[in-house]
């Protein structure tokens, strides 16, 4: 069960209202790497987790992320406090209203639909979506994704810290940013606490493909490093020699039932193309200047529209 403590996890002291900054803070409220996404990611993973240690960790962090959501949402509410009241009371002059809505990066949606309250949208007004959560119920895959999610959240906080000189906001964001660093460390420990955490899942790699590095983009700019060279790698530069890598003929095939084969043949016959046809098409009939080469109906060849009689006539000197 959840209980709510009326005090925030970190005290929010906002120096002055600033709706434009509030808009940017929305990125960590209802955005892809924001606190709601983090809370929902770990909460749902925690519910499905069978390992007692990971379940505890995930639910601890999920609950803390909700506390972060409360902190960032409170910063947004404070930054918007002035504009929210002005909107509600109709206190803003028309010119001021237009300057605030749209003119300063504050979306009309934020002002008109949400009235300046913290909304589950990102800094561009896009609604929060569960698609931000990419859990797959395989701890070695999900923990890696969680590590990446924490590092992304850290970076977004860093950018937000850089765009404000309000010391109270900087301090609170610095706390939130630091907690993402701590979470990343916990998730890394949890990942490596699983012995044999690579490759993810149960099935092993196919040995002869596991050490292959395919130099598939060749030319100037080809580079070598530990990621593609050395004892760990069999580097393949001559692609023609190894494609298809399985030694087969590289085609796609399937066994069809008698009925499937019959109908497939029927469809192939109906949609067969005739490479000897050179039909006149709508593009030919309507062709004007700039149409490129068109079909010459008499000879079945192509002619250039610039030399066509209609074009010559239309463009003849007066
Ligand atoms: Mn957080
Ligand atoms: Mn976190």
Tab-separated table of C-alpha atoms and ligand atoms in Angstrom:
chain	number	residue	atom	x	y	z
A	1	UNK	CA	0.000	0.000	0.000
A	2	UNK	CA	1.017	3.598	-0.429
A	3	UNK	CA	1.083	6.273	2.230
A	4	UNK	CA	1.769	9.908	1.656
A	5	UNK	CA	3.976	12.146	3.717
A	6	UNK	CA	3.096	15.798	3.296
A	7	UNK	CA	6.744	16.863	3.341
A	8	UNK	CA	8.726	16.733	0.113
A	9	UNK	CA	11.838	14.600	-0.229
A	10	UNK	CA	13.763	17.829	-0.866
A	11	UNK	CA	12.720	21.349	0.060
A	12	UNK	CA	11.653	23.443	-2.932
A	13	UNK	CA	12.712	27.106	-2.724
A	14	UNK	CA	11.922	28.944	-5.936
A	15	UNK	CA	13.249	32.520	-6.104
A	16	UNK	CA	10.707	33.933	-8.545
A	17	UNK	CA	7.992	32.755	-10.901
A	18	UNK	CA	9.064	31.898	-14.443
A	19	UNK	CA	6.549	30.129	-16.714
A	20	UNK	CA	9.128	29.634	-19.430
A	21	UNK	CA	11.433	27.733	-17.099
A	22	UNK	CA	8.399	25.741	-15.867
A	23	UNK	CA	7.839	24.591	-19.455
A	24	UNK	CA	11.379	23.269	-19.663
A	25	UNK	CA	11.075	21.543	-16.275
A	26	UNK	CA	8.086	19.605	-17.670
A	27	UNK	CA	10.643	17.452	-19.499
A	28	UNK	CA	11.433	15.742	-16.169
A	29	UNK	CA	7.764	15.614	-15.115
A	30	UNK	CA	5.916	14.093	-18.070
A	31	UNK	CA	8.814	13.538	-20.496
A	32	UNK	CA	10.539	10.415	-21.833
A	33	UNK	CA	13.291	10.416	-19.189
A	34	UNK	CA	11.170	12.093	-16.536
A	35	UNK	CA	10.216	10.985	-13.054
A	36	UNK	CA	6.815	9.478	-13.927
A	37	UNK	CA	8.461	7.309	-16.577
A	38	UNK	CA	11.083	6.226	-14.020
A	39	UNK	CA	8.486	5.503	-11.302
A	40	UNK	CA	6.274	3.453	-13.656
A	41	UNK	CA	9.276	1.601	-15.094
A	42	UNK	CA	10.478	0.354	-11.685
A	43	UNK	CA	7.027	-0.088	-10.153
A	44	UNK	CA	5.840	-2.438	-12.897
A	45	UNK	CA	9.169	-4.274	-12.957
A	46	UNK	CA	8.996	-4.649	-9.175
A	47	UNK	CA	5.481	-6.106	-9.257
A	48	UNK	CA	6.585	-8.763	-11.737
A	49	UNK	CA	9.913	-9.546	-10.058
A	50	UNK	CA	10.294	-12.875	-8.230
A	51	UNK	CA	13.769	-12.292	-6.801
A	52	UNK	CA	13.351	-10.876	-3.284
A	53	UNK	CA	16.380	-8.570	-3.499
A	54	UNK	CA	15.507	-7.061	-6.863
A	55	UNK	CA	11.833	-6.721	-5.949
A	56	UNK	CA	12.767	-4.732	-2.842
A	57	UNK	CA	15.248	-2.571	-4.787
A	58	UNK	CA	12.792	-1.837	-7.602
A	59	UNK	CA	9.945	-0.892	-5.262
A	60	UNK	CA	12.266	1.284	-3.141
A	61	UNK	CA	13.453	3.172	-6.198
A	62	UNK	CA	9.962	3.341	-7.788
A	63	UNK	CA	8.625	4.948	-4.618
A	64	UNK	CA	11.548	7.367	-4.455
A	65	UNK	CA	10.918	8.331	-8.110
A	66	UNK	CA	7.340	9.241	-7.161
A	67	UNK	CA	8.857	11.484	-4.501
A	68	UNK	CA	11.026	13.047	-7.222
A	69	UNK	CA	7.915	13.528	-9.365
A	70	UNK	CA	6.465	15.416	-6.415
A	71	UNK	CA	9.573	17.621	-6.123
A	72	UNK	CA	9.839	18.491	-9.830
A	73	UNK	CA	6.055	18.964	-10.039
A	74	UNK	CA	6.222	21.340	-7.062
A	75	UNK	CA	9.001	23.345	-8.764
A	76	UNK	CA	6.766	23.627	-11.850
A	77	UNK	CA	3.790	24.662	-9.713
A	78	UNK	CA	5.848	27.374	-7.968
A	79	UNK	CA	7.274	28.685	-11.260
A	80	UNK	CA	3.736	28.885	-12.673
A	81	UNK	CA	2.047	30.182	-9.550
A	82	UNK	CA	1.841	33.745	-10.847
A	83	UNK	CA	0.630	32.927	-14.330
A	84	UNK	CA	-1.848	30.343	-13.064
A	85	UNK	CA	-3.620	32.864	-10.831
A	86	UNK	CA	-3.518	35.543	-13.512
A	87	UNK	CA	-5.079	33.159	-16.031
A	88	UNK	CA	-7.737	32.027	-13.576
A	89	UNK	CA	-8.671	35.542	-12.513
A	90	UNK	CA	-8.474	37.024	-15.995
A	91	UNK	CA	-5.943	39.493	-14.645
A	92	UNK	CA	-3.583	39.526	-17.565
A	93	UNK	CA	-3.616	42.313	-20.140
A	94	UNK	CA	-4.142	40.995	-23.648
A	95	UNK	CA	-0.661	41.978	-24.747
A	96	UNK	CA	0.886	40.355	-21.674
A	97	UNK	CA	-1.193	37.217	-22.233
A	98	UNK	CA	0.065	36.900	-25.805
A	99	UNK	CA	3.619	37.498	-24.653
A	100	UNK	CA	3.324	34.725	-22.072
A	101	UNK	CA	1.435	32.222	-24.207
A	102	UNK	CA	3.423	31.263	-27.247
A	103	UNK	CA	5.833	34.181	-27.178
A	104	UNK	CA	8.028	32.749	-24.419
A	105	UNK	CA	7.951	29.058	-25.264
A	106	UNK	CA	4.973	28.420	-22.985
A	107	UNK	CA	2.516	26.441	-25.050
A	108	UNK	CA	-1.079	27.494	-25.470
A	109	UNK	CA	-1.962	23.966	-24.356
A	110	UNK	CA	-0.238	24.477	-21.011
A	111	UNK	CA	-2.026	27.746	-20.441
A	112	UNK	CA	-5.456	27.147	-21.961
A	113	UNK	CA	-6.005	23.442	-21.331
A	114	UNK	CA	-3.996	22.898	-18.151
A	115	UNK	CA	-4.315	26.426	-16.762
A	116	UNK	CA	-0.695	26.564	-15.631
A	117	UNK	CA	-0.926	23.465	-13.411
A	118	UNK	CA	1.708	20.709	-13.628
A	119	UNK	CA	0.525	18.547	-16.535
A	120	UNK	CA	1.773	15.140	-17.634
A	121	UNK	CA	3.327	16.489	-20.803
A	122	UNK	CA	6.910	17.047	-21.860
A	123	UNK	CA	8.502	20.412	-22.594
A	124	UNK	CA	7.009	20.367	-26.108
A	125	UNK	CA	3.463	19.611	-24.861
A	126	UNK	CA	3.521	15.916	-25.886
A	127	UNK	CA	1.400	13.825	-23.446
A	128	UNK	CA	3.179	11.219	-21.300
A	129	UNK	CA	2.973	7.710	-22.731
A	130	UNK	CA	3.578	4.218	-21.345
A	131	UNK	CA	5.711	3.678	-24.457
A	132	UNK	CA	8.537	5.384	-22.503
A	133	UNK	CA	8.703	2.192	-20.402
A	134	UNK	CA	10.559	-0.539	-22.284
A	135	UNK	CA	10.580	-3.403	-19.736
A	136	UNK	CA	10.801	-6.966	-21.064
A	137	UNK	CA	10.616	-8.982	-17.785
A	138	UNK	CA	14.156	-10.290	-18.256
A	139	UNK	CA	16.227	-8.788	-15.437
A	140	UNK	CA	19.524	-8.703	-17.354
A	141	UNK	CA	17.827	-6.752	-20.170
A	142	UNK	CA	15.688	-4.549	-17.918
A	143	UNK	CA	18.532	-3.661	-15.534
A	144	UNK	CA	20.653	-2.570	-18.509
A	145	UNK	CA	17.782	-0.429	-19.732
A	146	UNK	CA	17.341	0.990	-16.202
A	147	UNK	CA	21.040	1.900	-16.081
A	148	UNK	CA	20.655	3.743	-19.394
A	149	UNK	CA	17.421	5.418	-18.202
A	150	UNK	CA	19.171	6.701	-15.069
A	151	UNK	CA	22.067	8.068	-17.096
A	152	UNK	CA	19.656	9.826	-19.472
A	153	UNK	CA	17.759	11.357	-16.539
A	154	UNK	CA	21.085	12.528	-15.059
A	155	UNK	CA	21.996	14.276	-18.313
A	156	UNK	CA	18.600	16.001	-18.668
A	157	UNK	CA	18.911	17.296	-15.084
A	158	UNK	CA	22.382	18.541	-15.900
A	159	UNK	CA	20.968	20.509	-18.857
A	160	UNK	CA	18.170	21.934	-16.727
A	161	UNK	CA	20.665	22.991	-14.040
A	162	UNK	CA	22.612	24.833	-16.741
A	163	UNK	CA	19.632	26.915	-17.860
A	164	UNK	CA	18.689	28.411	-14.498
A	165	UNK	CA	20.547	30.692	-12.099
A	166	UNK	CA	17.916	30.324	-9.363
A	167	UNK	CA	20.002	28.879	-6.474
A	168	UNK	CA	17.034	27.093	-4.855
A	169	UNK	CA	16.083	25.355	-8.113
A	170	UNK	CA	19.713	24.507	-8.876
A	171	UNK	CA	20.039	22.921	-5.440
A	172	UNK	CA	16.862	20.819	-5.728
A	173	UNK	CA	17.756	19.724	-9.277
A	174	UNK	CA	21.259	18.881	-8.066
A	175	UNK	CA	19.695	16.575	-5.484
A	176	UNK	CA	17.450	14.897	-8.082
A	177	UNK	CA	20.388	14.521	-10.479
A	178	UNK	CA	22.546	12.980	-7.768
A	179	UNK	CA	19.885	10.447	-6.833
A	180	UNK	CA	19.865	9.229	-10.467
A	181	UNK	CA	23.615	8.633	-10.145
A	182	UNK	CA	23.000	6.587	-6.981
A	183	UNK	CA	20.208	4.626	-8.698
A	184	UNK	CA	22.488	3.850	-11.617
A	185	UNK	CA	25.037	2.404	-9.187
A	186	UNK	CA	22.398	0.225	-7.459
A	187	UNK	CA	21.145	-1.097	-10.797
A	188	UNK	CA	24.690	-1.881	-11.918
A	189	UNK	CA	25.310	-3.818	-8.694
A	190	UNK	CA	22.010	-5.669	-9.117
A	191	UNK	CA	22.940	-6.573	-12.703
A	192	UNK	CA	26.358	-7.908	-11.731
A	193	UNK	CA	24.857	-9.685	-8.724
A	194	UNK	CA	23.366	-12.034	-11.318
A	195	UNK	CA	26.133	-14.476	-12.116
A	196	UNK	CA	26.308	-15.019	-15.881
A	197	UNK	CA	24.409	-11.878	-16.853
A	198	UNK	CA	25.685	-11.893	-20.436
A	199	UNK	CA	24.269	-12.658	-22.912
A	200	UNK	CA	20.820	-11.650	-21.648
A	201	UNK	CA	18.323	-14.508	-21.417
A	202	UNK	CA	18.820	-18.261	-21.433
A	203	UNK	CA	19.918	-19.209	-24.943
A	204	UNK	CA	23.661	-19.023	-25.662
A	205	UNK	CA	25.110	-17.290	-28.700
A	206	UNK	CA	25.736	-19.311	-31.874
A	207	UNK	CA	29.487	-19.742	-31.358
A	208	UNK	CA	30.700	-19.141	-34.929
A	209	UNK	CA	28.830	-15.816	-35.196
A	210	UNK	CA	29.553	-14.535	-31.689
A	211	UNK	CA	33.073	-13.226	-32.369
A	212	UNK	CA	32.478	-11.996	-35.903
A	213	UNK	CA	32.963	-8.313	-36.675
A	214	UNK	CA	31.461	-7.385	-40.041
A	215	UNK	CA	33.113	-4.396	-41.688
A	216	UNK	CA	29.878	-3.668	-43.556
A	217	UNK	CA	30.531	0.021	-44.192
A	218	UNK	CA	33.770	0.265	-46.094
A	219	UNK	CA	35.837	3.120	-47.477
A	220	UNK	CA	37.592	6.152	-46.124
A	221	UNK	CA	36.828	6.418	-42.420
A	222	UNK	CA	37.328	2.709	-41.728
A	223	UNK	CA	38.840	2.502	-38.276
A	224	UNK	CA	40.095	-0.201	-35.990
A	225	UNK	CA	39.930	-0.389	-32.216
A	226	UNK	CA	39.272	-2.902	-29.477
A	227	UNK	CA	35.661	-3.055	-30.625
A	228	UNK	CA	36.536	-4.710	-33.945
A	229	UNK	CA	40.134	-5.914	-33.795
A	230	UNK	CA	42.274	-8.157	-31.628
A	231	UNK	CA	42.069	-11.651	-30.204
A	232	UNK	CA	38.367	-11.323	-29.424
A	233	UNK	CA	37.308	-10.601	-32.991
A	234	UNK	CA	37.273	-12.318	-36.356
A	235	UNK	CA	37.141	-9.303	-38.596
A	236	UNK	CA	35.449	-9.745	-41.957
A	237	UNK	CA	36.451	-7.300	-44.681
A	238	UNK	CA	35.618	-9.406	-47.753
A	239	UNK	CA	31.839	-9.460	-47.435
A	240	UNK	CA	31.268	-11.343	-50.710
A	241	UNK	CA	33.218	-14.307	-49.329
A	242	UNK	CA	31.024	-14.792	-46.326
A	243	UNK	CA	27.569	-13.639	-47.381
A	244	UNK	CA	25.373	-15.475	-46.711
A	245	UNK	CA	27.262	-16.372	-43.545
A	246	UNK	CA	25.542	-19.734	-43.164
A	247	UNK	CA	26.978	-21.047	-46.453
A	248	UNK	CA	23.508	-21.459	-47.928
A	249	UNK	CA	22.270	-19.875	-51.164
A	250	UNK	CA	20.952	-16.746	-49.404
A	251	UNK	CA	17.420	-17.003	-50.735
A	252	UNK	CA	14.188	-17.101	-48.750
A	253	UNK	CA	11.988	-20.175	-49.134
A	254	UNK	CA	8.997	-21.853	-47.501
A	255	UNK	CA	7.131	-25.149	-47.992
A	256	UNK	CA	3.527	-24.457	-49.022
A	257	UNK	CA	0.550	-26.766	-48.712
A	258	UNK	CA	-1.156	-27.843	-51.951
A	259	UNK	CA	-3.915	-25.267	-51.437
A	260	UNK	CA	-1.493	-22.487	-50.568
A	261	UNK	CA	0.626	-23.278	-53.618
A	262	UNK	CA	-2.455	-23.220	-55.885
A	263	UNK	CA	-3.611	-19.803	-54.716
A	264	UNK	CA	-0.067	-18.390	-54.680
A	265	UNK	CA	0.334	-19.400	-58.338
A	266	UNK	CA	-3.031	-17.836	-59.157
A	267	UNK	CA	-2.000	-14.557	-57.566
A	268	UNK	CA	1.390	-14.589	-59.297
A	269	UNK	CA	-0.293	-15.125	-62.687
A	270	UNK	CA	-2.826	-12.344	-62.110
A	271	UNK	CA	-0.191	-9.792	-61.064
A	272	UNK	CA	2.560	-10.842	-63.488
A	273	UNK	CA	4.373	-7.934	-65.150
A	274	UNK	CA	5.130	-7.920	-68.889
A	275	UNK	CA	8.650	-6.557	-69.437
A	276	UNK	CA	7.939	-6.108	-73.205
A	277	UNK	CA	4.990	-3.741	-72.628
A	278	UNK	CA	5.602	-0.014	-72.913
A	279	UNK	CA	2.171	1.380	-72.154
A	280	UNK	CA	1.197	5.016	-72.474
A	281	UNK	CA	0.248	6.224	-69.001
A	282	UNK	CA	-1.442	9.220	-67.433
A	283	UNK	CA	1.986	10.761	-66.888
A	284	UNK	CA	2.550	10.662	-70.683
A	285	UNK	CA	-0.880	12.052	-71.518
A	286	UNK	CA	-0.623	14.968	-69.159
A	287	UNK	CA	3.079	15.658	-69.638
A	288	UNK	CA	4.139	19.305	-69.874
A	289	UNK	CA	7.429	21.113	-69.538
A	290	UNK	CA	9.603	19.553	-66.867
A	291	UNK	CA	8.065	16.087	-67.188
A	292	UNK	CA	11.310	14.505	-68.388
A	293	UNK	CA	11.221	11.772	-71.016
A	294	UNK	CA	7.801	10.453	-71.957
A	295	UNK	CA	6.559	7.460	-73.957
A	296	UNK	CA	6.403	7.896	-77.726
A	297	UNK	CA	3.169	6.029	-78.518
A	298	UNK	CA	3.991	5.329	-82.217
A	299	UNK	CA	7.406	3.795	-81.817
A	300	UNK	CA	7.163	2.508	-78.293
A	301	UNK	CA	10.326	4.463	-77.435
A	302	UNK	CA	10.825	7.551	-75.316
A	303	UNK	CA	10.991	11.177	-76.365
A	304	UNK	CA	12.001	14.294	-74.567
A	305	UNK	CA	9.131	16.619	-73.700
A	306	UNK	CA	11.255	19.645	-74.708
A	307	UNK	CA	11.193	18.476	-78.340
A	308	UNK	CA	7.512	17.491	-78.365
A	309	UNK	CA	5.406	19.473	-80.889
A	310	UNK	CA	3.012	20.871	-78.255
A	311	UNK	CA	5.873	22.203	-76.213
A	312	UNK	CA	7.652	23.689	-79.263
A	313	UNK	CA	4.437	25.393	-80.335
A	314	UNK	CA	3.687	26.801	-76.914
A	315	UNK	CA	7.193	28.154	-76.594
A	316	UNK	CA	7.639	29.450	-80.162
A	317	UNK	CA	8.874	33.076	-80.401
A	318	UNK	CA	6.055	35.558	-81.170
B	1	LIG	MN1	14.332	10.356	-10.095
B	2	LIG	MN1	16.296	7.312	-10.631
